Structure formats: C-alpha cells, structure tokens
PDB file of C-alpha atoms in Angstrom:
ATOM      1  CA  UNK A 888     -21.033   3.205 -46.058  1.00  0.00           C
ATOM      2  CA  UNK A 889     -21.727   3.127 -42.284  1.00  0.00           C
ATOM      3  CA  UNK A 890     -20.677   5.543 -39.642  1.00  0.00           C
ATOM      4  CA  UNK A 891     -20.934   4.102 -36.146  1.00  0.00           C
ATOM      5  CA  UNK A 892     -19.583   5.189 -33.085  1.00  0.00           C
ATOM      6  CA  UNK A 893     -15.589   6.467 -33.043  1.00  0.00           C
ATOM      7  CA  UNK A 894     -13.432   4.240 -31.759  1.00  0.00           C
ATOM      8  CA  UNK A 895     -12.407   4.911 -27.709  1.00  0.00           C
ATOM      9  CA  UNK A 896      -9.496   6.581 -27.305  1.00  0.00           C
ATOM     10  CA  UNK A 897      -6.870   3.649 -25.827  1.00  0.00           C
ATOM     11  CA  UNK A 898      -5.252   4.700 -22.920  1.00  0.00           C
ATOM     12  CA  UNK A 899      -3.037   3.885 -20.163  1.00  0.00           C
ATOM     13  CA  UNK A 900      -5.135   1.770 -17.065  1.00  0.00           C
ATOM     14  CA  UNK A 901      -2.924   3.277 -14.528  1.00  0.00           C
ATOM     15  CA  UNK A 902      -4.574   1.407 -11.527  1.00  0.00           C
ATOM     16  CA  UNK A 903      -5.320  -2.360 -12.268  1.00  0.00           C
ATOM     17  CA  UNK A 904      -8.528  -3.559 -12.001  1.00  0.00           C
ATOM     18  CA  UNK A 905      -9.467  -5.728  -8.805  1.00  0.00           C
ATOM     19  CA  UNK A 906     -12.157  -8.382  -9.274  1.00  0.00           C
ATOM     20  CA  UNK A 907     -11.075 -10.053  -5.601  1.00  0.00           C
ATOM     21  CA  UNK A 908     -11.846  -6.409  -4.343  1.00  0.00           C
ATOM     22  CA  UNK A 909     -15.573  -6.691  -3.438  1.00  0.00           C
ATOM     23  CA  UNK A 910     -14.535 -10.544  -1.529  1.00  0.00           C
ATOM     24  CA  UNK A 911     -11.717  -8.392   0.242  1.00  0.00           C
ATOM     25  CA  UNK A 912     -14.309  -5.463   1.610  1.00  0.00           C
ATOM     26  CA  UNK A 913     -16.063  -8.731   2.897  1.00  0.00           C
ATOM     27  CA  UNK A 914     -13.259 -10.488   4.660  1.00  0.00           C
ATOM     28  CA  UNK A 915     -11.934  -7.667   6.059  1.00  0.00           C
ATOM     29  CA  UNK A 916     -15.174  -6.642   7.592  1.00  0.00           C
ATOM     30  CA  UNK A 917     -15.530  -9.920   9.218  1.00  0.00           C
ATOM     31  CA  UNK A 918     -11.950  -9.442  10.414  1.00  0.00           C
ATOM     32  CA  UNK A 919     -12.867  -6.177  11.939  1.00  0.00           C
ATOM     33  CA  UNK A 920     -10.019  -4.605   9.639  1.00  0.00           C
ATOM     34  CA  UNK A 921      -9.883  -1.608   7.198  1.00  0.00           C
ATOM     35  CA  UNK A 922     -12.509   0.925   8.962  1.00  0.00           C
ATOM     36  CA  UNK A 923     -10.008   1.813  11.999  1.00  0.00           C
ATOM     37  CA  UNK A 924      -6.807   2.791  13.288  1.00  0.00           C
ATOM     38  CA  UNK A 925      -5.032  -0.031  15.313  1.00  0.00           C
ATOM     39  CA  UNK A 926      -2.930   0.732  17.689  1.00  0.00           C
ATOM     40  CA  UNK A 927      -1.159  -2.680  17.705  1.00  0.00           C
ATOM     41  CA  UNK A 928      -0.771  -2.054  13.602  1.00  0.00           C
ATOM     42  CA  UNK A 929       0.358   1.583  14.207  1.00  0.00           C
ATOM     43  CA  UNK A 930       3.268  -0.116  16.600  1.00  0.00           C
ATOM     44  CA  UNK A 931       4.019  -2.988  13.548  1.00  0.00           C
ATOM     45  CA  UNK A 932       4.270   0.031  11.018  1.00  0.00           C
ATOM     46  CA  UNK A 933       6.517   1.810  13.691  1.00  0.00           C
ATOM     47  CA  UNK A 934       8.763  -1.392  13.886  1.00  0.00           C
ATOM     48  CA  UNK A 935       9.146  -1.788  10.065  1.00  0.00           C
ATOM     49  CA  UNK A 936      10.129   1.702  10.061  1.00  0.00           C
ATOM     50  CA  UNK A 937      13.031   1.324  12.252  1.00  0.00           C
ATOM     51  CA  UNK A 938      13.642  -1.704  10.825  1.00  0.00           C
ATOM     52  CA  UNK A 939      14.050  -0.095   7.164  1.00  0.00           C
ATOM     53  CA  UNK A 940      14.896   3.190   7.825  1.00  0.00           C
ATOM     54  CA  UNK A 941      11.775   4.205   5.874  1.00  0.00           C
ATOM     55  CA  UNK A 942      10.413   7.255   6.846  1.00  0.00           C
ATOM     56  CA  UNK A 943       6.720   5.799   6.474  1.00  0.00           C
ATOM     57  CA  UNK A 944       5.588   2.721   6.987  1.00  0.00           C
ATOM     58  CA  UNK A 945       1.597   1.511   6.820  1.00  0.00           C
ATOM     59  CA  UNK A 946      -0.597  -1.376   6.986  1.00  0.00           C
ATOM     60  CA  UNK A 947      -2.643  -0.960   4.381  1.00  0.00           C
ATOM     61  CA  UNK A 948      -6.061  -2.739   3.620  1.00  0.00           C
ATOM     62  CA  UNK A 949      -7.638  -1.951   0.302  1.00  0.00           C
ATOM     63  CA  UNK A 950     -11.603  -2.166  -0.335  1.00  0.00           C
ATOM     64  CA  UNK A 951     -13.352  -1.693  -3.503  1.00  0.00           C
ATOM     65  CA  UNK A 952     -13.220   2.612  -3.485  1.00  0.00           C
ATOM     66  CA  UNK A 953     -10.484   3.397  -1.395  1.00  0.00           C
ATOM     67  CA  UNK A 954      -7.240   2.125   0.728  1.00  0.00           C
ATOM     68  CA  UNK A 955      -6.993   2.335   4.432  1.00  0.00           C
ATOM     69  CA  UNK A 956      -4.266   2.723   6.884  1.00  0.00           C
ATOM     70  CA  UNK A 957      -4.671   0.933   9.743  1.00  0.00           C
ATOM     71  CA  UNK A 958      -1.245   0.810  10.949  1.00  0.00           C
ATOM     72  CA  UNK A 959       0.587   4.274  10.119  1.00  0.00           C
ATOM     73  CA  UNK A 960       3.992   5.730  10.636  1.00  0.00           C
ATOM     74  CA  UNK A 961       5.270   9.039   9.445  1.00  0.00           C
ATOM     75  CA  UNK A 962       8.152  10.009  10.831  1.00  0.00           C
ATOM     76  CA  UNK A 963       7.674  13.662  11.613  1.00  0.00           C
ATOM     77  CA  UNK A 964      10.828  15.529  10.357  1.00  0.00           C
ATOM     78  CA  UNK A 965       9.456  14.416   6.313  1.00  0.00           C
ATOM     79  CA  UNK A 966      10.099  16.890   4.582  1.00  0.00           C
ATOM     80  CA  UNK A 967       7.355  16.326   2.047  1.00  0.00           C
ATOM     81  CA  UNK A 968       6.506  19.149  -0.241  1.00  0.00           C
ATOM     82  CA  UNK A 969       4.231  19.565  -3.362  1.00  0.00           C
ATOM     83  CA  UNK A 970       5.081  21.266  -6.809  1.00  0.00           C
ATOM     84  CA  UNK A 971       3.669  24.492  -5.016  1.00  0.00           C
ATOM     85  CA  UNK A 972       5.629  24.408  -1.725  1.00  0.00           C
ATOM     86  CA  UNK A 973       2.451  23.774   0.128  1.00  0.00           C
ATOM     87  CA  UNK A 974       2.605  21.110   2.711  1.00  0.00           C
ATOM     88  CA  UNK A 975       0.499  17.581   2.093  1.00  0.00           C
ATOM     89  CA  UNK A 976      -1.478  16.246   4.811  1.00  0.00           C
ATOM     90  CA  UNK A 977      -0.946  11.976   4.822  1.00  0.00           C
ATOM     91  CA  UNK A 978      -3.843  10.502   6.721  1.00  0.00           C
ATOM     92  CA  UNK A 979      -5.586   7.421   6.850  1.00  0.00           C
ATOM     93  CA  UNK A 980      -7.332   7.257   3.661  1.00  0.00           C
ATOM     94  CA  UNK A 981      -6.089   7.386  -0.047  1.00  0.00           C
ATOM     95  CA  UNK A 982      -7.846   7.073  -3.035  1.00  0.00           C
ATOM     96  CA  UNK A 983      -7.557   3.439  -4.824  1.00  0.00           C
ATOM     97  CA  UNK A 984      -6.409   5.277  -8.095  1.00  0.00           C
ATOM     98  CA  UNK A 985      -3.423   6.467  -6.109  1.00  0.00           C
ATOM     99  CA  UNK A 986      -0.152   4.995  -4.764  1.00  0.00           C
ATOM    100  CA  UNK A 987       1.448   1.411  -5.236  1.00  0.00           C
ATOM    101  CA  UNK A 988       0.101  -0.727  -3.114  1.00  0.00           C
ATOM    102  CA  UNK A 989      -3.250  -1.720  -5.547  1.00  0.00           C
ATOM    103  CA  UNK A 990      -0.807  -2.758  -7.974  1.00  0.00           C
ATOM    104  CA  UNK A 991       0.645  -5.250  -5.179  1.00  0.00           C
ATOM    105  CA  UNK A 992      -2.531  -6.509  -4.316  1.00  0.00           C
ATOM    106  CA  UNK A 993      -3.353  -7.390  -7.649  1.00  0.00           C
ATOM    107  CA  UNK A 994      -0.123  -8.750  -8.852  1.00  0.00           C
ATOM    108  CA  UNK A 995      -0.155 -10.851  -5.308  1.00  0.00           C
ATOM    109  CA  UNK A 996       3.973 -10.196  -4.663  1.00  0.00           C
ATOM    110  CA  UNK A 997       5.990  -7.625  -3.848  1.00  0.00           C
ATOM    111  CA  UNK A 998       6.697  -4.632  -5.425  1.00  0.00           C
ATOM    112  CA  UNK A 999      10.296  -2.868  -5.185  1.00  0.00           C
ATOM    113  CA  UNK A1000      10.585   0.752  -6.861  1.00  0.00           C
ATOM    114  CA  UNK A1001      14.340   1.857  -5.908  1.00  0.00           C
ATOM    115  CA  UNK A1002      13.106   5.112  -7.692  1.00  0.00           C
ATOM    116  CA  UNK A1003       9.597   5.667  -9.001  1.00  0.00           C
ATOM    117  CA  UNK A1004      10.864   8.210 -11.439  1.00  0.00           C
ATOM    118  CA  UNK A1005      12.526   5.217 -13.416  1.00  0.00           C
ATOM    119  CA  UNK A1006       9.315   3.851 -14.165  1.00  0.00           C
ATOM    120  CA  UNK A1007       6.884   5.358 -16.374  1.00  0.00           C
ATOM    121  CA  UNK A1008       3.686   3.471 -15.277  1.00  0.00           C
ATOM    122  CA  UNK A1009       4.801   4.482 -11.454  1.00  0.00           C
ATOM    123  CA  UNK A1010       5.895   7.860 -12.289  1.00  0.00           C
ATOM    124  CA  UNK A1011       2.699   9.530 -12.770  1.00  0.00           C
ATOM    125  CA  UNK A1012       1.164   8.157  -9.690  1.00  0.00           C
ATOM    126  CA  UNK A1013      -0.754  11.238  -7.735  1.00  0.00           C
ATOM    127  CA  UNK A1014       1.137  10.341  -4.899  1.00  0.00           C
ATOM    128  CA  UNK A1015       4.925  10.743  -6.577  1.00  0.00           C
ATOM    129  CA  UNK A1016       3.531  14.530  -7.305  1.00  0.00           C
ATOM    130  CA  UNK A1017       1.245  14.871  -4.358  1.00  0.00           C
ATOM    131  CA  UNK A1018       3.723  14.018  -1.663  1.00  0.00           C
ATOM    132  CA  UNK A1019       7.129  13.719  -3.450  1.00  0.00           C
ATOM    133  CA  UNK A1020       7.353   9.883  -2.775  1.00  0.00           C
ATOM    134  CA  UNK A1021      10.682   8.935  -5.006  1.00  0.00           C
ATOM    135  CA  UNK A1022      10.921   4.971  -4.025  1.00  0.00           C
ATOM    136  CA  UNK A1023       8.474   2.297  -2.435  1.00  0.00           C
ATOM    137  CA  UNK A1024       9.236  -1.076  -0.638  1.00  0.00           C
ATOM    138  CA  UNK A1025       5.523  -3.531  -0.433  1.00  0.00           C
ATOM    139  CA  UNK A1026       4.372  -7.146   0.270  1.00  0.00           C
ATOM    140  CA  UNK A1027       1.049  -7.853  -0.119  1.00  0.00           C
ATOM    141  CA  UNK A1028      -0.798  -9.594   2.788  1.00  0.00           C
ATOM    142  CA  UNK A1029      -2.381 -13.301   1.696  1.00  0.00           C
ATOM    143  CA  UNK A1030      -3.909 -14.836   4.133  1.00  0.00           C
ATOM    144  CA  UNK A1031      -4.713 -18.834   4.801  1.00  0.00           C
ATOM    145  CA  UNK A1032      -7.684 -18.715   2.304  1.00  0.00           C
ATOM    146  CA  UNK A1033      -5.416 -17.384  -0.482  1.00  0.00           C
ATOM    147  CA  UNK A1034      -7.061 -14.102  -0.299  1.00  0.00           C
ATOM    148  CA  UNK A1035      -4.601 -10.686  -0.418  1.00  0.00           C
ATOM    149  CA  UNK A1036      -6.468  -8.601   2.338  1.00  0.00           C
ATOM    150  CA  UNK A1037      -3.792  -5.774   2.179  1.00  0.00           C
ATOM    151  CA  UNK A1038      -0.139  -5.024   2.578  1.00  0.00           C
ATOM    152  CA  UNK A1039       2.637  -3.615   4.131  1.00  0.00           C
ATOM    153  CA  UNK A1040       4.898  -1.313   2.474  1.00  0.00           C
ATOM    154  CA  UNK A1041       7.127   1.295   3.309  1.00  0.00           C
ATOM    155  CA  UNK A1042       8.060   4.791   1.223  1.00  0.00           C
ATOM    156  CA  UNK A1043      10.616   7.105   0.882  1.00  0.00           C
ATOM    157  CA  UNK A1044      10.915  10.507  -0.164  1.00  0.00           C
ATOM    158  CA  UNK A1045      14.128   9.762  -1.911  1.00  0.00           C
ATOM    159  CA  UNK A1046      15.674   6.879  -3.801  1.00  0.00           C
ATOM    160  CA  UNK A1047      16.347   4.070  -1.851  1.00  0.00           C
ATOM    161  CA  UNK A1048      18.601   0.909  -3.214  1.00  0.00           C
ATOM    162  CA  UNK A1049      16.446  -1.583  -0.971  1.00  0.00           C
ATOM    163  CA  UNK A1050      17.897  -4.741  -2.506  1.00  0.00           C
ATOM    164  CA  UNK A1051      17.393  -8.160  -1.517  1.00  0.00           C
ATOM    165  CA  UNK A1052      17.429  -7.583   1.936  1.00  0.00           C
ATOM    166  CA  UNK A1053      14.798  -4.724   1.610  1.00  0.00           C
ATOM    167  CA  UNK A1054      12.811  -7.175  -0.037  1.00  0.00           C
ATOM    168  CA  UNK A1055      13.123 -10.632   2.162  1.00  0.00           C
ATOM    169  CA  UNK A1056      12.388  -7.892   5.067  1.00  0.00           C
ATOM    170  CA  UNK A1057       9.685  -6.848   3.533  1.00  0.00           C
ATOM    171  CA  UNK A1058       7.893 -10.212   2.728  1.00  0.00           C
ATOM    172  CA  UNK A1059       8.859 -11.897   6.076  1.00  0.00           C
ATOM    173  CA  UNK A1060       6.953  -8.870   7.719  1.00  0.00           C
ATOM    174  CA  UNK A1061       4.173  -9.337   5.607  1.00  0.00           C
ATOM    175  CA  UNK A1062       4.107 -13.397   6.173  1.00  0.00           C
ATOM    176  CA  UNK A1063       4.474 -12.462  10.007  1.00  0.00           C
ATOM    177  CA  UNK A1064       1.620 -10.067  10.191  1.00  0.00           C
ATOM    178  CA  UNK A1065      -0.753 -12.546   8.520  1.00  0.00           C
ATOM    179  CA  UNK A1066      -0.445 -15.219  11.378  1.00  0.00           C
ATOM    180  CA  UNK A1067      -0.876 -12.500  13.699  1.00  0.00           C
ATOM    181  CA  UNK A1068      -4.120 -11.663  12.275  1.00  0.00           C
ATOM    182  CA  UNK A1069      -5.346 -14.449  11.868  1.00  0.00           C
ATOM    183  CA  UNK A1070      -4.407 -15.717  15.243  1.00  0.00           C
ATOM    184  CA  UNK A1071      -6.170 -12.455  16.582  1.00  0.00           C
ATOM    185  CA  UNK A1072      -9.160 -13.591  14.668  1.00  0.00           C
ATOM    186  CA  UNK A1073      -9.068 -16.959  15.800  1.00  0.00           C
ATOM    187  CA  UNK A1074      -8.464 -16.278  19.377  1.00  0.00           C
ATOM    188  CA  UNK A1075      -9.222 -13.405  20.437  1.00  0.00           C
ATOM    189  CA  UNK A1076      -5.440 -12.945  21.035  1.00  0.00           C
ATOM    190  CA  UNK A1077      -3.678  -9.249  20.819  1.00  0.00           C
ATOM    191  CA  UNK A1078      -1.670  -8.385  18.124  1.00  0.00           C
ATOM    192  CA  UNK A1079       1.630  -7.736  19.808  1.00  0.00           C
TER     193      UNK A1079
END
C-alpha cells in the first residue's frame, strides 16, 4: 500500500489563464500604452459613455499582473456602495483576478452580461461585491498582428438589457479604436 500526496482540491479558475499576456506587456510597451492616462482615451471612454448610457466606460489594457485604465469615465452621480455602506474608490488600476474584461481578452470577443448576478462564474467577481457592478458591455481590442492588446467595455450598476445594438456598438468602437492606435503608432497622428 502506498500513500502519496492527497489529491488537490479542484476548484473553480475564476480568472482564465493568459499565455498571450507576457507578448501583450511587450506590445503595449512599444505602443507607449498601459502605464498612463490618455487624455485622447479618457475623451473615447467619455464618448462611449454617452453613447451607451453607461455610467463607466474604460479603455482597458491588460499586462501580465494587473489591468490598466487608460481611458476612464465615471460618471460622478454613481451611486456605488459596498456591503458595508462605505464608498469604493475606482481608479486606474485593478487587479487581473478581478472584473470581466480578462475573460474578454482571452476568449478574443465580446462579452455581454445583461446582469452579472445571472451568472455564477461572473457573480463572484470582487468587483460585483466591491463596487456593486450588476451588468457589463466589452469588446476586446485585436489589433493588425492578431494580438488582443485590451478592450473597451462599459458597466453598470444595474441591469442593463444591452441587446444587439449594445453589442454591434460595442464591437464597432472597439474595431474603431484599433485603427486609431495603430494609426497613432504609425504616424505619429493624435488620437482624436
């Protein structure tokens, strides 16, 4: 009879794992994305906002530890409150473990959650308790080289029945904001 070591516990891989993610940190570097805010990104999040109605909106590029928003909007009467009534703070930089977005990148297509609570892998996200977030709206970002350097995505802090047109907006903003990029990269151009 031989006793080895137990067996590991199985359990549910929340986040998915992201072997382009190390290539991404790379690209985006050379892109001069994913370390700093952007004003011409915070104005893109602003117009996808309107757009959608969404209270946020966000440009997000993802590297191998954490997610960055270089183009933010949060429109400032959210009420966003935690389990405790204290008040979250959304800023620039979120954890890779949390939100939906590294689930976009990874599937490479968009990702509609009408309401987060009626899925279970989605509905223990950090950021549904953190900062109440009840639906999300994302397109992931793929650029000429095939590579998914980010997303856009906007959030809600209720259910939201974005539908078709939520989602065609969605991935035409996405397709848009690629040839900007890259046409900044190429050219030198500005973003807007």
């Amino acid at each position: 009879m031989s006793h080895g070591p137990p067996h590991p516990v199985a359990r549910l891989l929340l986040t998915p794992e992201d072997k382009e993610a190390p290539a991404r940190a790379q690209r985006l570097l050379r892109m001069g994305l994913g370390e700093h805010p952007d004003p011409a990104l915070d104005v893109f999040a602003d117009h996808l906002a309107e757009h959608t109605g969404a209270p946020y909106a966000m440009v997000n590029f993802i590297g191998e530890h954490r997610q960055f928003f270089a183009g933010l909007h949060v429109r400032p009467a959210v009420n966003l409150a935690r389990a405790d009534d204290s008040k979250p703070q959304l800023g620039r930089h979120m954890e890779r473990d949390h939100g939906f977005c590294p689930h976009v990148v990874v599937r490479r297509k968009a990702l509609v959650l009408e309401d987060v609570r009626d899925y279970p892998r989605f509905a223990g996200n950090p950021i549904v308790d953190e900062f109440g977030i009840r639906s999300y709206l994302g397109a992931p970002l793929i650029d000429s080289t095939g590579m998914v350097i980010g997303t856009v995505c906007v959030v809600d802090v209720e259910p939201r029945p974005w539908g078709r047109a939520g989602l065609e907006t969605i991935k035409a903003s996405a397709a848009d904001l690629v040839i900007r990029l890259e046409r900044r990269e190429a050219d030198g151009l500005p973003l807007l």
